[in-house]
Coordinates of N, CA and C in Angstrom, one line a residue:
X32 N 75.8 123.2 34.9 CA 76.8 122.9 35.9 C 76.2 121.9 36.9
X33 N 76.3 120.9 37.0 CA 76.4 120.0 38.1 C 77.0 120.2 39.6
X34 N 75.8 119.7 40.2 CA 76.5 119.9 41.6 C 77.6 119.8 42.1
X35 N 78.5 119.0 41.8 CA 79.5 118.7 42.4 C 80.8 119.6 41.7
X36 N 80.5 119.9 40.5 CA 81.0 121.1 39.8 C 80.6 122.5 40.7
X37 N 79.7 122.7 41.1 CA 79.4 124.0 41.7 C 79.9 124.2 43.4
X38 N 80.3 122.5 43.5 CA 80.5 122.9 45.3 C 82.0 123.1 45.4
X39 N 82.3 122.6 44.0 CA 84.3 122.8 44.0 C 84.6 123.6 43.2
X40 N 83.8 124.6 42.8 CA 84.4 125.8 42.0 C 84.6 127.3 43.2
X41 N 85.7 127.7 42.9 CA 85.9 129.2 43.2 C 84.7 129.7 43.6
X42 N 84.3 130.3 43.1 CA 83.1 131.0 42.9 C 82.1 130.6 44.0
X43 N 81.4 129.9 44.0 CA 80.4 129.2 44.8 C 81.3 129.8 46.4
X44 N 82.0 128.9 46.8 CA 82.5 129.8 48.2 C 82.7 130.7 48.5
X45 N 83.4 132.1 47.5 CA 83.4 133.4 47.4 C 82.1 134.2 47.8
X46 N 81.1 133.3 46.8 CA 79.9 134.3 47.1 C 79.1 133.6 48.3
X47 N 79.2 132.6 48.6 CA 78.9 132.0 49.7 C 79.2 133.2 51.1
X48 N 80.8 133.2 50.9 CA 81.2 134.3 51.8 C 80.7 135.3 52.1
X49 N 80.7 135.7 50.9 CA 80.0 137.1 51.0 C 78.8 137.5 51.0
X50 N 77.8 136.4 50.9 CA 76.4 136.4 51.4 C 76.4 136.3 52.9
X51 N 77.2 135.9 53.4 CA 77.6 135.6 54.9 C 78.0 136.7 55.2
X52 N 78.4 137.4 55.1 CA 79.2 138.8 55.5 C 77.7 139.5 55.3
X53 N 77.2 139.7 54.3 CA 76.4 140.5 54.0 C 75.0 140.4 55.3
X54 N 74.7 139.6 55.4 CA 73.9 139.0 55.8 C 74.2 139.7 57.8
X55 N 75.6 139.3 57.6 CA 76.2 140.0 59.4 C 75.8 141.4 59.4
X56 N 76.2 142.3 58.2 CA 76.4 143.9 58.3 C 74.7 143.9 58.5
X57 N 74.0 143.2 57.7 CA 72.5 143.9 57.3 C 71.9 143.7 58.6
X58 N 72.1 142.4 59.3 CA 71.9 142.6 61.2 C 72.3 143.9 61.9
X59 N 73.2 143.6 61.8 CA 73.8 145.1 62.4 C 73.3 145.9 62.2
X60 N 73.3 146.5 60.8 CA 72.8 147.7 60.7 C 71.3 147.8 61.2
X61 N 70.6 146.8 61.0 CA 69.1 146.7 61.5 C 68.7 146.9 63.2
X62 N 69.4 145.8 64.1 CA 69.7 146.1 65.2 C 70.0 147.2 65.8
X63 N 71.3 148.4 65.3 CA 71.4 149.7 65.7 C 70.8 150.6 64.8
X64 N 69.5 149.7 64.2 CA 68.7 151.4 63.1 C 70.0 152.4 62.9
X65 N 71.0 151.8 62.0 CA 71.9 152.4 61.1 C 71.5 152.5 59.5
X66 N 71.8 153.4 58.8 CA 71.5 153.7 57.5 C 72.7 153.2 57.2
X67 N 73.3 152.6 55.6 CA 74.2 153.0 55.0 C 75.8 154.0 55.2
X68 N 74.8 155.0 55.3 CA 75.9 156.3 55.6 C 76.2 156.3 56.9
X69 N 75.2 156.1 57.9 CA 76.0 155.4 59.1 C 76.8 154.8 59.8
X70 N 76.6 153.8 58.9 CA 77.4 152.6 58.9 C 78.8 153.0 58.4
X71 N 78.9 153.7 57.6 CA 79.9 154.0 56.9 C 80.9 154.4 57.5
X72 N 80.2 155.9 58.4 CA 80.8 156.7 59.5 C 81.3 155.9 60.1
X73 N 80.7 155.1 61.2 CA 81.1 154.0 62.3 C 82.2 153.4 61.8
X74 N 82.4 153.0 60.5 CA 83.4 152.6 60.0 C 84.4 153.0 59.5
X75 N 84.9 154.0 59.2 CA 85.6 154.6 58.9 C 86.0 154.6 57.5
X76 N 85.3 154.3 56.2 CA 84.8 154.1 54.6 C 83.7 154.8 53.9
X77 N 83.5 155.0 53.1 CA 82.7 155.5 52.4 C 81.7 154.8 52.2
X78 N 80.8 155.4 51.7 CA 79.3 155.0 52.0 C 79.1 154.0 50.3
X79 N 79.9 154.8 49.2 CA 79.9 153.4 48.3 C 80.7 152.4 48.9
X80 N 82.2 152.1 49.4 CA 82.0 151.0 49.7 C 81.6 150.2 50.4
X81 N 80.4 151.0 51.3 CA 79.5 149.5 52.4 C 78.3 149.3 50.9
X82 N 78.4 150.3 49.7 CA 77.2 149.4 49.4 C 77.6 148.4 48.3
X83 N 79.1 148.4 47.8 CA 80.0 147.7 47.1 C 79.6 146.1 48.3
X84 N 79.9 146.4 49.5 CA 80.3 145.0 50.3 C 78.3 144.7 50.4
X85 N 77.5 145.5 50.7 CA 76.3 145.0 50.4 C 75.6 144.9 49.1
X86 N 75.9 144.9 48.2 CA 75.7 144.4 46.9 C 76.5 143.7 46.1
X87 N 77.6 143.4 47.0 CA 78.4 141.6 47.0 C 78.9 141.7 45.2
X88 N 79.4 143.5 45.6 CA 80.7 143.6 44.9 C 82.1 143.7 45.1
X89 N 82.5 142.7 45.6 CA 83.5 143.0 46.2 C 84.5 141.2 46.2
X90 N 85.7 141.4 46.2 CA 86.1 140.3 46.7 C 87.1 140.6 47.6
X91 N 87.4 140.8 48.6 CA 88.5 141.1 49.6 C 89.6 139.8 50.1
X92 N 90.2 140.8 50.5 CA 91.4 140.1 51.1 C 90.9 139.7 52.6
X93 N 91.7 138.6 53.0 CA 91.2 138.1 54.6 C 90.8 139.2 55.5
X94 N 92.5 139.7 55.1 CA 92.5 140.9 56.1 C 90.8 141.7 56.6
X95 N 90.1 142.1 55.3 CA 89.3 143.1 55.3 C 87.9 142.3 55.6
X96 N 87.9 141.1 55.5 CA 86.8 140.4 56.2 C 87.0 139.8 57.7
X97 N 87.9 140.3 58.2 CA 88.4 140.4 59.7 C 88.1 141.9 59.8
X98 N 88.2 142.7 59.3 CA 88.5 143.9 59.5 C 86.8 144.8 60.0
X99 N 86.3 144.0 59.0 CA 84.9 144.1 58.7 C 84.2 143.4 60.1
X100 N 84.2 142.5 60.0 CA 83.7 141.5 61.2 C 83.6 142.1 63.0
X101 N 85.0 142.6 62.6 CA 85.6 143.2 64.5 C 84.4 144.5 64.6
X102 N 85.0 145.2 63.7 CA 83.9 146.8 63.4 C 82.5 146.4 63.4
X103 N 81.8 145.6 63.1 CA 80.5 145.1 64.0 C 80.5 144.1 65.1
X104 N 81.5 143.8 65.6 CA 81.3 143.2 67.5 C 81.3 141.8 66.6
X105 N 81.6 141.4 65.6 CA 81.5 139.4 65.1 C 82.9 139.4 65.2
X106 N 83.2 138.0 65.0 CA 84.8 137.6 64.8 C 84.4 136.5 63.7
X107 N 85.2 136.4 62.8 CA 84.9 135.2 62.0 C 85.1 134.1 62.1
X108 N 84.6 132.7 61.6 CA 85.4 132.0 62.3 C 85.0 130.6 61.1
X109 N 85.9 130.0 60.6 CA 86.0 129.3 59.2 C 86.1 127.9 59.6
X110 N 85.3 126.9 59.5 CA 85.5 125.7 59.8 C 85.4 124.7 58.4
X111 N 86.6 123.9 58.6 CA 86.6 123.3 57.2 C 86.5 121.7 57.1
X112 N 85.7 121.1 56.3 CA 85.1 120.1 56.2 C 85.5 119.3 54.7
X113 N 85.0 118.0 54.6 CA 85.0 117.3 53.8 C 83.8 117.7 52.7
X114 N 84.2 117.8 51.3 CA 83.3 118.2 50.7 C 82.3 116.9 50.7
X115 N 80.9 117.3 50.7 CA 79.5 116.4 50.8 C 79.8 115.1 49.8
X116 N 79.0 114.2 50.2 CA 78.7 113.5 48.9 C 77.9 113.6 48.3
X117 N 77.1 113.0 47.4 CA 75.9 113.2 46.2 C 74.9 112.7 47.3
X118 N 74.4 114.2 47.5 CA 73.1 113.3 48.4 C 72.4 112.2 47.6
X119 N 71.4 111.3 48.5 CA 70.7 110.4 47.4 C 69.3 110.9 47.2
X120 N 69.1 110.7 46.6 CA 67.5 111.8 45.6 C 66.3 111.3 46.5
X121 N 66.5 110.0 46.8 CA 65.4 109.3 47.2 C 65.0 109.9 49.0
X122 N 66.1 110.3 49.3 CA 66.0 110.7 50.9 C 65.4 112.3 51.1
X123 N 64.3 112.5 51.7 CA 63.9 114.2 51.8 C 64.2 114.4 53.2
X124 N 64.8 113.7 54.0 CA 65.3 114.2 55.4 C 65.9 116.0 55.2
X125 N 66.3 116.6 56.3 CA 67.0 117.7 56.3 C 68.3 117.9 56.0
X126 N 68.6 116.2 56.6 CA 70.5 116.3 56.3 C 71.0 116.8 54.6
X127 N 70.1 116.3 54.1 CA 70.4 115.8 52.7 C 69.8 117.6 51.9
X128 N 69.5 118.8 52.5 CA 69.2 120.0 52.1 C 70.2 120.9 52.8
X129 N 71.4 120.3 52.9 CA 72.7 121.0 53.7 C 73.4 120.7 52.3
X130 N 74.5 121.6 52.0 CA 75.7 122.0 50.9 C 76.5 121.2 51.6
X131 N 77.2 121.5 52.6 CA 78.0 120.4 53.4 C 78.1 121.2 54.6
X132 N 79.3 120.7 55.3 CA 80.0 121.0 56.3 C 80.8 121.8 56.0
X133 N 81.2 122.5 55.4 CA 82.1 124.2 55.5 C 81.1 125.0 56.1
X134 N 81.7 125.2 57.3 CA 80.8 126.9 58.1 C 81.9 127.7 58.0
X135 N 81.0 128.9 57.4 CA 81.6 130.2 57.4 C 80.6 130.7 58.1
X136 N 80.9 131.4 59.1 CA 80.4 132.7 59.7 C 80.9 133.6 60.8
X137 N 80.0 133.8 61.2 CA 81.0 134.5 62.4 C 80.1 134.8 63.7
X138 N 80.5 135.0 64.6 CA 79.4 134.9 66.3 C 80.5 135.8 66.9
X139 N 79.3 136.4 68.3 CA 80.0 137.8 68.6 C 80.9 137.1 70.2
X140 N 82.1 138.3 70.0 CA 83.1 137.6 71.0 C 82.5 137.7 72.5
X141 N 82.7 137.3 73.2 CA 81.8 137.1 74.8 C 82.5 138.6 75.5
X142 N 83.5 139.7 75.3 CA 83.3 140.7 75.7 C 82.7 141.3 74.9
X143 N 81.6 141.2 73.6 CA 80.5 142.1 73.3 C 79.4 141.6 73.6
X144 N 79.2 140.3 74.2 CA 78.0 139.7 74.3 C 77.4 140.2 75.4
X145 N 75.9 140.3 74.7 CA 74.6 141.1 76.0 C 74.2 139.7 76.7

């Protein structure tokens, strides 16, 4: 698969997502020394599915990745860009070690901020 095949396929941003999600909970949980099954509780789900969403089984609906986000103090927030060009091979700057300009992630709203 070629790059440019990989940055316009389904897939690639799905899991993109959900390394991004993943990546929010496993703070969290880390931050409040929560286990799994804690997490769970706090959340109101079962303890397979926080490890369905941490073992990036899962593909959800918007809904549930808002849903997900609020329940740890993030908001998500989706910024959409022009897909990259072919970087040029010859350049080892930083710019050129970026996927592009799609940010997915999410930052915490300023009434949970410390």
């Amino acid at each position: 698969m070629t790059r440019d095949e990989l940055i316009n396929s389904r897939e690639y941003w799905i899991t993109k997502i959900q390394l991004d999600l993943f990546a929010q909970i496993e703070q969290y949980m880390a931050d409040n020394k929560l286990s799994r099954t804690q997490l769970a509780e706090q959340l109101g789900v079962t303890k397979g599915y926080i490890s369905q969403v941490l073992n990036g089984d899962f593909d959800h609906k918007i809904s549930k990745l808002v849903d997900l986000s609020l329940a740890i103090g993030k908001v998500p927030t989706i910024t959409y860009g022009e897909l990259p060009a072919q970087p040029d091979v010859t350049d080892t700057s930083d710019e050129t070690r970026y996927i592009g300009q799609r940010t997915i992630g999410s930052h915490t709203p300023a009434s949970k901020a410390s």
